Coordinates of N, CA and C in Angstrom, one line a residue:
X23 N 76.9 51.6 73.3 CA 76.5 53.0 73.4 C 77.2 53.7 72.2
X24 N 76.4 54.5 71.7 CA 77.0 55.3 70.5 C 77.5 56.7 70.9
X25 N 78.1 57.4 69.9 CA 78.7 58.6 70.3 C 77.6 59.6 70.6
X26 N 76.5 59.6 70.2 CA 75.4 60.6 70.4 C 75.0 60.4 72.0
X27 N 74.9 59.1 72.4 CA 74.4 58.9 73.8 C 75.7 59.4 74.7
X28 N 76.9 59.0 74.4 CA 78.0 59.5 75.3 C 78.0 61.0 75.3
X29 N 77.8 61.7 74.2 CA 77.7 63.2 74.2 C 76.6 63.6 75.0
X30 N 75.4 63.1 75.1 CA 74.4 63.5 75.9 C 74.7 63.3 77.3
X31 N 75.3 62.1 77.7 CA 75.7 62.0 79.1 C 76.7 63.0 79.5
X32 N 77.6 63.2 78.6 CA 78.7 64.4 78.9 C 78.1 65.7 79.2
X33 N 77.1 66.0 78.4 CA 76.5 67.3 78.5 C 75.7 67.4 79.8
X34 N 75.0 66.4 80.2 CA 74.3 66.3 81.5 C 75.2 66.4 82.7
X35 N 76.3 65.6 82.6 CA 77.3 65.7 83.6 C 77.9 67.0 83.7
X36 N 78.2 67.7 82.7 CA 78.7 69.1 82.7 C 77.8 70.0 83.4
X37 N 76.4 69.9 83.1 CA 75.5 70.7 83.7 C 75.3 70.5 85.1
X38 N 75.2 69.1 85.6 CA 75.0 68.8 86.9 C 76.1 69.0 87.9
X39 N 77.3 68.5 87.4 CA 78.6 68.6 88.2 C 79.2 69.9 88.1
X40 N 79.2 70.4 86.9 CA 80.0 71.7 86.7 C 81.3 71.4 86.0
X41 N 81.9 72.4 85.4 CA 83.0 72.3 84.7 C 84.3 72.1 85.6
X42 N 84.4 72.5 86.8 CA 85.5 72.4 87.7 C 85.6 71.0 88.2
X43 N 84.6 70.4 88.6 CA 84.6 69.0 89.4 C 84.5 67.9 88.3
X44 N 84.2 68.2 87.0 CA 84.0 67.1 86.1 C 85.3 66.2 85.9
X45 N 86.5 66.8 85.7 CA 87.6 65.9 85.4 C 87.9 65.0 86.6
X46 N 87.6 65.4 87.9 CA 87.8 64.6 89.1 C 86.8 63.5 89.0
X47 N 85.6 63.8 88.7 CA 84.6 62.7 88.7 C 85.0 61.7 87.6
X48 N 85.3 62.1 86.4 CA 85.8 61.1 85.4 C 86.9 60.3 85.9
X49 N 87.9 60.9 86.5 CA 89.1 60.1 87.1 C 88.6 59.1 88.0
X50 N 87.8 59.4 89.1 CA 87.3 58.5 90.0 C 86.4 57.4 89.3
X51 N 85.7 57.7 88.3 CA 85.0 56.7 87.5 C 85.8 55.8 86.9
X52 N 86.8 56.2 86.3 CA 87.9 55.3 85.7 C 88.6 54.4 86.6
X53 N 88.9 54.9 87.9 CA 89.5 54.1 88.8 C 88.6 53.0 89.3
X54 N 87.3 53.4 89.5 CA 86.3 52.4 90.0 C 86.2 51.3 89.0
X55 N 86.1 51.7 87.6 CA 85.9 50.7 86.6 C 87.1 49.7 86.5
X56 N 88.4 50.3 86.7 CA 89.6 49.4 86.6 C 89.5 48.5 87.9
X57 N 89.0 49.0 89.0 CA 89.0 48.1 90.1 C 88.1 47.0 90.0
X58 N 86.9 47.2 89.3 CA 85.8 46.3 89.1 C 86.4 45.2 88.1
X59 N 87.1 45.7 87.1 CA 87.6 44.7 86.1 C 88.7 43.8 86.7
X60 N 89.6 44.4 87.6 CA 90.6 43.6 88.4 C 90.0 42.5 89.2
X61 N 88.9 42.9 90.0 CA 88.2 42.0 90.9 C 87.6 40.9 90.0
X62 N 87.0 41.1 88.8 CA 86.5 40.1 88.0 C 87.5 39.2 87.6
X63 N 88.6 39.8 87.1 CA 89.8 38.9 86.6 C 90.3 38.0 87.7
X64 N 90.5 38.6 88.9 CA 90.9 37.8 90.1 C 90.0 36.7 90.4
X65 N 88.7 37.0 90.4 CA 87.7 36.0 90.7 C 87.8 34.8 89.7
X66 N 87.8 35.1 88.3 CA 88.0 34.1 87.3 C 89.2 33.3 87.5
X67 N 90.4 33.9 87.9 CA 91.7 33.1 88.1 C 91.5 32.2 89.3
X68 N 90.9 32.7 90.3 CA 90.6 31.9 91.5 C 89.9 30.6 91.2
X69 N 88.7 30.9 90.4 CA 87.9 29.7 90.0 C 88.7 28.7 89.2
X70 N 89.4 29.2 88.3 CA 90.3 28.3 87.5 C 91.3 27.5 88.3
X71 N 91.9 28.1 89.3 CA 92.9 27.5 90.2 C 92.1 26.5 91.1
X72 N 91.0 26.8 91.5 CA 90.2 25.9 92.3 C 89.8 24.6 91.5
X73 N 89.4 24.8 90.3 CA 89.0 23.7 89.4 C 90.3 22.9 89.0
X74 N 91.5 23.5 89.0 CA 92.7 22.7 88.6 C 93.1 21.8 89.8
X75 N 92.9 22.5 91.0 CA 93.3 21.7 92.3 C 92.3 20.5 92.5
X76 N 91.2 20.6 92.2 CA 90.3 19.4 92.4 C 90.3 18.5 91.2
X77 N 90.9 18.8 90.2 CA 90.9 17.8 89.1 C 89.8 18.0 88.1
X78 N 89.1 19.0 88.3 CA 87.9 19.3 87.4 C 88.3 19.5 86.0
X79 N 89.5 20.1 85.7 CA 89.8 20.4 84.4 C 90.0 19.0 83.7
X80 N 90.7 18.0 84.4 CA 90.9 16.8 83.8 C 89.7 16.0 83.4
X81 N 88.7 16.1 84.4 CA 87.4 15.4 84.3 C 86.7 16.1 83.0
X82 N 86.7 17.4 83.0 CA 86.2 18.1 81.8 C 86.7 17.7 80.6
X83 N 88.1 17.6 80.5 CA 88.7 17.2 79.1 C 88.3 15.8 78.8
X84 N 88.3 14.9 79.9 CA 87.8 13.5 79.6 C 86.5 13.4 79.1
X85 N 85.6 14.3 79.8 CA 84.2 14.3 79.4 C 83.9 14.8 78.0
X86 N 84.7 15.9 77.6 CA 84.6 16.3 76.3 C 85.3 15.3 75.2
X87 N 86.2 14.6 75.6 CA 86.7 13.4 74.6 C 85.7 12.4 74.5
X88 N 85.0 12.0 75.6 CA 83.9 10.9 75.5 C 82.7 11.4 74.7
X89 N 82.4 12.7 74.9 CA 81.1 13.2 74.3 C 81.5 13.6 72.9
X90 N 82.6 13.5 72.3 CA 83.0 13.8 71.1 C 82.2 12.9 70.1
X91 N 81.4 13.5 69.1 CA 80.7 12.7 68.1 C 81.4 11.7 67.5
X92 N 82.6 11.9 67.1 CA 83.4 11.0 66.4 C 83.7 9.7 67.2
X93 N 84.0 9.9 68.6 CA 84.3 8.8 69.4 C 83.0 7.9 69.7
X94 N 81.9 8.6 69.7 CA 80.6 7.9 70.0 C 80.1 7.3 68.7
X95 N 80.5 7.6 67.5 CA 80.0 7.2 66.3 C 78.7 7.9 65.8
X96 N 78.4 8.9 66.5 CA 77.1 9.7 66.1 C 77.3 10.4 64.8
X97 N 78.5 10.7 64.5 CA 78.7 11.3 63.2 C 78.5 10.3 62.0
X98 N 78.9 9.1 62.3 CA 78.6 8.1 61.2 C 77.1 7.8 61.1
X99 N 76.4 7.9 62.2 CA 75.0 7.6 62.3 C 74.2 8.8 61.6
X100 N 74.7 10.0 61.8 CA 74.2 11.1 61.0 C 74.4 11.0 59.5
X101 N 75.6 10.6 59.1 CA 75.8 10.4 57.8 C 75.0 9.4 57.2
X102 N 74.8 8.2 57.8 CA 73.8 7.2 57.4 C 72.5 7.8 57.3
X103 N 72.0 8.5 58.2 CA 70.6 9.1 58.2 C 70.5 10.0 57.0
X104 N 71.5 10.8 56.8 CA 71.5 11.8 55.7 C 71.4 11.1 54.3
X105 N 72.2 10.0 54.3 CA 72.1 9.3 53.0 C 70.7 8.6 52.7
X106 N 70.2 8.1 53.8 CA 68.9 7.5 53.8 C 67.7 8.4 53.4
X107 N 67.9 9.7 54.0 CA 66.9 10.8 53.6 C 67.0 11.2 52.1
X108 N 68.3 11.2 51.5 CA 68.5 11.6 50.2 C 68.2 10.4 49.2
X109 N 68.1 9.2 49.8 CA 67.9 8.0 49.0 C 66.6 8.0 48.2
X110 N 66.7 7.8 46.9 CA 65.4 7.6 46.1 C 65.4 6.2 45.5
X111 N 64.7 5.3 46.0 CA 64.7 3.8 45.5 C 64.4 3.6 44.1
X112 N 63.6 4.6 43.4 CA 63.2 4.3 42.1 C 64.3 4.8 41.1
X113 N 65.3 5.5 41.5 CA 66.3 6.1 40.7 C 67.5 5.2 40.7
X114 N 68.2 5.0 39.6 CA 69.5 4.3 39.7 C 70.6 5.2 39.9
X115 N 71.6 4.8 40.5 CA 72.8 5.6 41.0 C 73.6 5.9 39.6
X116 N 73.6 7.2 39.3 CA 74.4 7.5 38.2 C 75.8 7.5 38.4
X117 N 76.2 7.8 39.7 CA 77.6 7.8 40.0 C 78.0 6.3 40.5
X118 N 77.3 5.3 40.0 CA 77.6 3.9 40.4 C 79.1 3.5 40.0
X119 N 79.8 2.8 40.6 CA 81.1 2.4 40.4 C 81.1 1.5 39.1
X120 N 82.1 1.5 38.3 CA 82.1 0.7 37.1 C 82.4 -0.7 37.5
X121 N 81.6 -1.7 36.9 CA 81.9 -3.0 37.3 C 83.1 -3.6 36.7
X122 N 83.8 -4.5 37.4 CA 84.9 -5.1 36.9 C 84.6 -6.2 35.8
X123 N 85.6 -6.7 35.2 CA 85.2 -7.7 34.2 C 84.6 -9.0 34.7
X124 N 85.0 -9.5 35.9 CA 84.4 -10.6 36.5 C 83.0 -10.3 37.0
X125 N 82.9 -9.2 37.6 CA 81.5 -8.9 38.1 C 80.6 -8.6 36.9
X126 N 81.0 -8.0 35.9 CA 80.2 -7.8 34.7 C 79.8 -9.2 34.0
X127 N 80.8 -10.1 34.0 CA 80.4 -11.5 33.4 C 79.4 -12.2 34.3
X128 N 79.5 -12.2 35.7 CA 78.5 -12.7 36.6 C 77.2 -12.0 36.4
X129 N 77.2 -10.7 36.3 CA 76.0 -10.1 36.0 C 75.3 -10.4 34.8
X130 N 75.9 -10.6 33.7 CA 75.5 -11.1 32.4 C 74.9 -12.6 32.6
X131 N 75.7 -13.4 33.4 CA 75.2 -14.8 33.5 C 74.0 -14.8 34.3
X132 N 73.8 -13.9 35.3 CA 72.6 -13.9 36.1 C 71.5 -13.4 35.3
X133 N 71.7 -12.3 34.4 CA 70.6 -11.9 33.6 C 70.2 -13.0 32.7
X134 N 71.0 -13.7 32.1 CA 70.7 -14.8 31.1 C 69.9 -15.8 31.9
X135 N 70.3 -16.3 33.0 CA 69.8 -17.3 33.9 C 68.2 -16.8 34.3
X136 N 68.1 -15.5 34.6 CA 66.8 -14.9 34.8 C 65.9 -15.0 33.6
X137 N 66.4 -14.7 32.5 CA 65.7 -14.8 31.2 C 65.1 -16.2 30.9
X138 N 66.0 -17.2 31.1 CA 65.8 -18.6 30.9 C 64.6 -19.1 31.8
X139 N 64.8 -18.6 33.1 CA 63.8 -19.1 34.2 C 62.5 -18.5 33.8
X140 N 62.4 -17.1 33.4 CA 61.2 -16.5 33.1 C 60.5 -17.1 31.8
X141 N 61.4 -17.5 30.8 CA 60.8 -18.2 29.6 C 60.2 -19.5 29.9
X142 N 61.0 -20.2 30.7 CA 60.5 -21.6 31.1 C 59.2 -21.5 32.0
X143 N 59.1 -20.6 32.8 CA 57.9 -20.4 33.6 C 56.7 -20.0 32.7
X144 N 57.0 -19.1 31.8 CA 55.8 -18.7 30.8 C 55.4 -19.9 30.0
X145 N 56.4 -20.7 29.5 CA 56.0 -21.9 28.7 C 55.2 -22.9 29.5
X146 N 55.7 -23.2 30.8 CA 54.9 -24.0 31.7 C 53.6 -23.6 32.0
X147 N 53.4 -22.2 32.2 CA 52.1 -21.7 32.4 C 51.1 -21.9 31.2
X148 N 51.7 -21.7 30.0 CA 50.8 -21.8 28.8 C 50.4 -23.2 28.7
X149 N 51.4 -24.1 28.9 CA 51.0 -25.6 28.8 C 50.0 -26.0 29.8
X150 N 50.0 -25.5 31.0 CA 49.1 -25.8 32.0 C 47.8 -25.2 31.6
X151 N 47.7 -24.1 31.2 CA 46.4 -23.5 30.6 C 45.8 -24.2 29.6
X152 N 46.6 -24.8 28.6 CA 46.2 -25.6 27.5 C 45.6 -26.8 28.1
X153 N 46.4 -27.5 29.0 CA 45.9 -28.8 29.5 C 44.5 -28.6 30.2
X154 N 44.4 -27.5 31.0 CA 43.1 -27.2 31.7 C 42.0 -26.9 30.7
X155 N 42.2 -26.3 29.6 CA 41.2 -25.9 28.5 C 40.9 -27.3 28.0
X156 N 41.7 -28.1 27.7 CA 41.4 -29.4 27.0 C 40.6 -30.4 28.0
X157 N 41.0 -30.3 29.3 CA 40.2 -31.1 30.2 C 38.8 -30.6 30.3
X158 N 38.6 -29.2 30.4 CA 37.3 -28.6 30.5 C 36.5 -29.0 29.2
X159 N 37.1 -28.9 28.0 CA 36.4 -29.2 26.8 C 35.9 -30.7 26.8
X160 N 36.9 -31.6 27.2 CA 36.5 -33.1 27.1 C 35.3 -33.3 28.2
X161 N 35.4 -32.6 29.4 CA 34.4 -32.9 30.4 C 33.0 -32.2 29.8
X162 N 33.1 -31.2 29.1 CA 31.9 -30.7 28.6 C 31.3 -31.5 27.5
X163 N 32.2 -32.2 26.7 CA 31.6 -33.1 25.7 C 31.1 -34.4 26.3
X164 N 31.7 -34.8 27.4 CA 31.0 -36.0 28.1 C 29.7 -35.7 28.7
X165 N 29.5 -34.5 29.2 CA 28.3 -34.1 29.7 C 27.2 -33.8 28.7
X166 N 27.6 -33.4 27.5 CA 26.6 -33.2 26.4 C 26.1 -34.7 25.9
X167 N 26.9 -35.6 25.9 CA 26.5 -36.9 25.5 C 25.5 -37.6 26.5
X168 N 25.6 -37.3 27.8 CA 24.7 -38.0 28.7 C 23.4 -37.2 28.8
X169 N 22.2 -37.7 28.8 CA 21.1 -37.0 29.0 C 20.9 -36.5 30.5
X170 N 20.3 -35.4 30.6 CA 20.1 -35.0 31.9 C 19.2 -35.8 32.8
X171 N 18.3 -36.5 32.1 CA 17.3 -37.3 32.7 C 17.0 -38.6 31.9
X172 N 16.4 -39.6 32.5 CA 16.3 -40.8 31.8 C 15.0 -40.7 30.9
X173 N 15.3 -41.0 29.6 CA 14.3 -41.0 28.6 C 13.1 -41.9 28.8
X174 N 13.5 -43.1 29.3 CA 12.6 -44.1 29.6 C 11.5 -43.7 30.7
X175 N 12.0 -42.9 31.6 CA 11.1 -42.3 32.5 C 10.1 -41.3 31.9
X176 N 10.4 -40.7 30.9 CA 9.6 -39.8 30.2 C 8.5 -40.5 29.4
X177 N 9.0 -41.5 28.8 CA 8.0 -42.3 28.0 C 7.0 -43.2 28.8
X178 N 7.5 -43.6 30.0 CA 6.7 -44.3 30.9 C 6.8 -45.8 30.6
X179 N 7.9 -46.3 30.0 CA 8.0 -47.8 29.8 C 8.3 -48.5 31.0
X180 N 9.2 -48.2 31.7 CA 9.5 -48.9 32.9 C 9.2 -48.0 34.3
X181 N 8.4 -47.1 34.1 CA 8.0 -46.2 35.1 C 7.3 -47.0 36.2
X182 N 7.6 -46.8 37.4 CA 6.8 -47.5 38.5 C 5.3 -47.0 38.5
X183 N 4.5 -47.9 38.8 CA 3.0 -47.6 38.8 C 2.8 -46.8 40.0
X184 N 1.8 -45.8 39.8 CA 1.5 -45.1 40.9 C 0.8 -45.8 42.1
X185 N 1.0 -45.5 43.2 CA 0.5 -46.4 44.4 C -1.0 -46.2 44.4
X186 N -1.7 -47.2 44.5 CA -3.2 -47.2 44.6 C -3.6 -46.8 45.9
X187 N -4.6 -45.9 46.0 CA -5.0 -45.6 47.4 C -5.7 -46.7 48.1
X188 N -5.6 -46.6 49.3 CA -6.3 -47.7 50.2 C -7.7 -47.3 50.3
X189 N -8.5 -47.9 49.7 CA -10.0 -47.6 49.6 C -10.7 -47.9 50.9
X190 N -10.3 -48.9 51.6 CA -10.9 -49.2 52.8 C -10.7 -48.1 53.9
X191 N -9.5 -47.6 54.0 CA -9.2 -46.5 54.9 C -9.8 -45.3 54.5
X192 N -9.9 -45.1 53.2 CA -10.6 -43.9 52.7 C -12.0 -43.8 53.1
X193 N -12.7 -45.0 53.0 CA -14.1 -45.1 53.2 C -14.4 -45.0 54.6
X194 N -13.6 -45.5 55.6 CA -13.7 -45.4 56.9 C -13.6 -43.9 57.4
X195 N -12.7 -43.3 56.8 CA -12.5 -41.9 57.2 C -13.7 -40.9 56.7
X196 N -14.3 -41.4 55.6 CA -15.4 -40.6 55.1 C -16.6 -40.7 55.9
X197 N -16.9 -42.0 56.4 CA -18.3 -42.2 57.0 C -17.9 -42.7 58.5
X198 N -18.0 -41.7 59.3 CA -17.9 -42.0 60.8 C -19.3 -42.0 61.4
X199 N -19.5 -43.0 62.3 CA -20.8 -43.0 62.8 C -21.0 -41.9 63.8
X200 N -22.1 -41.2 63.8 CA -22.4 -40.2 64.8 C -21.7 -38.8 64.4
X201 N -21.2 -38.7 63.2 CA -20.7 -37.5 62.9 C -21.7 -36.6 62.4
X202 N -21.6 -35.3 62.6 CA -22.5 -34.4 62.1 C -22.8 -34.5 60.6
X203 N -24.0 -34.4 60.3 CA -24.3 -34.5 58.9 C -24.5 -35.9 58.5
X204 N -24.5 -36.9 59.4 CA -24.6 -38.3 59.1 C -26.0 -38.7 59.2
X205 N -26.6 -39.4 58.2 CA -28.0 -39.7 58.1 C -28.5 -40.8 59.1
X206 N -27.7 -41.0 60.0 CA -28.2 -42.0 61.0 C -27.9 -43.4 60.7
X207 N -26.8 -43.6 60.0 CA -26.4 -45.0 59.8 C -25.8 -45.7 61.0
X208 N -26.5 -46.5 61.6 CA -26.0 -47.2 62.7 C -25.8 -48.7 62.6

């Protein structure tokens, strides 16, 4: 409540109660407010005493200790999750620790071994491609030397003779007795 609201309440009280009874009313209002505050304080104290006598305070402190994020490791989990959220796999760490001399030496050896393996693999791949190309070329040369078909078959030198038709069977099928259009050969 602001000063203007208190002033408005005072003016209304002055008009309603009157100037003679106004101090008595404020005195009784103050006593009643003090009594309510005292009762609230006593109630809070009684509740705290009851909690102490039942051991609730000890249980509450134990519960607070167990639910502490540090004791449960939740704070470490949050830190890890935050680092994962901020992690960018494409970028190198600028604040990376300096490598020691032995670590640097091992790193250089591994880089050299990687380069040698890469070079050997590339050379082997080139040799394999060259062998495959040579094999394909020799196969193509062999196929070009062989004709696709037998030239003797084309010229007819050793070609098998066509089968002669069976004239007796052909004649029998042409002239059947009693067939329509037959001139009465019997």
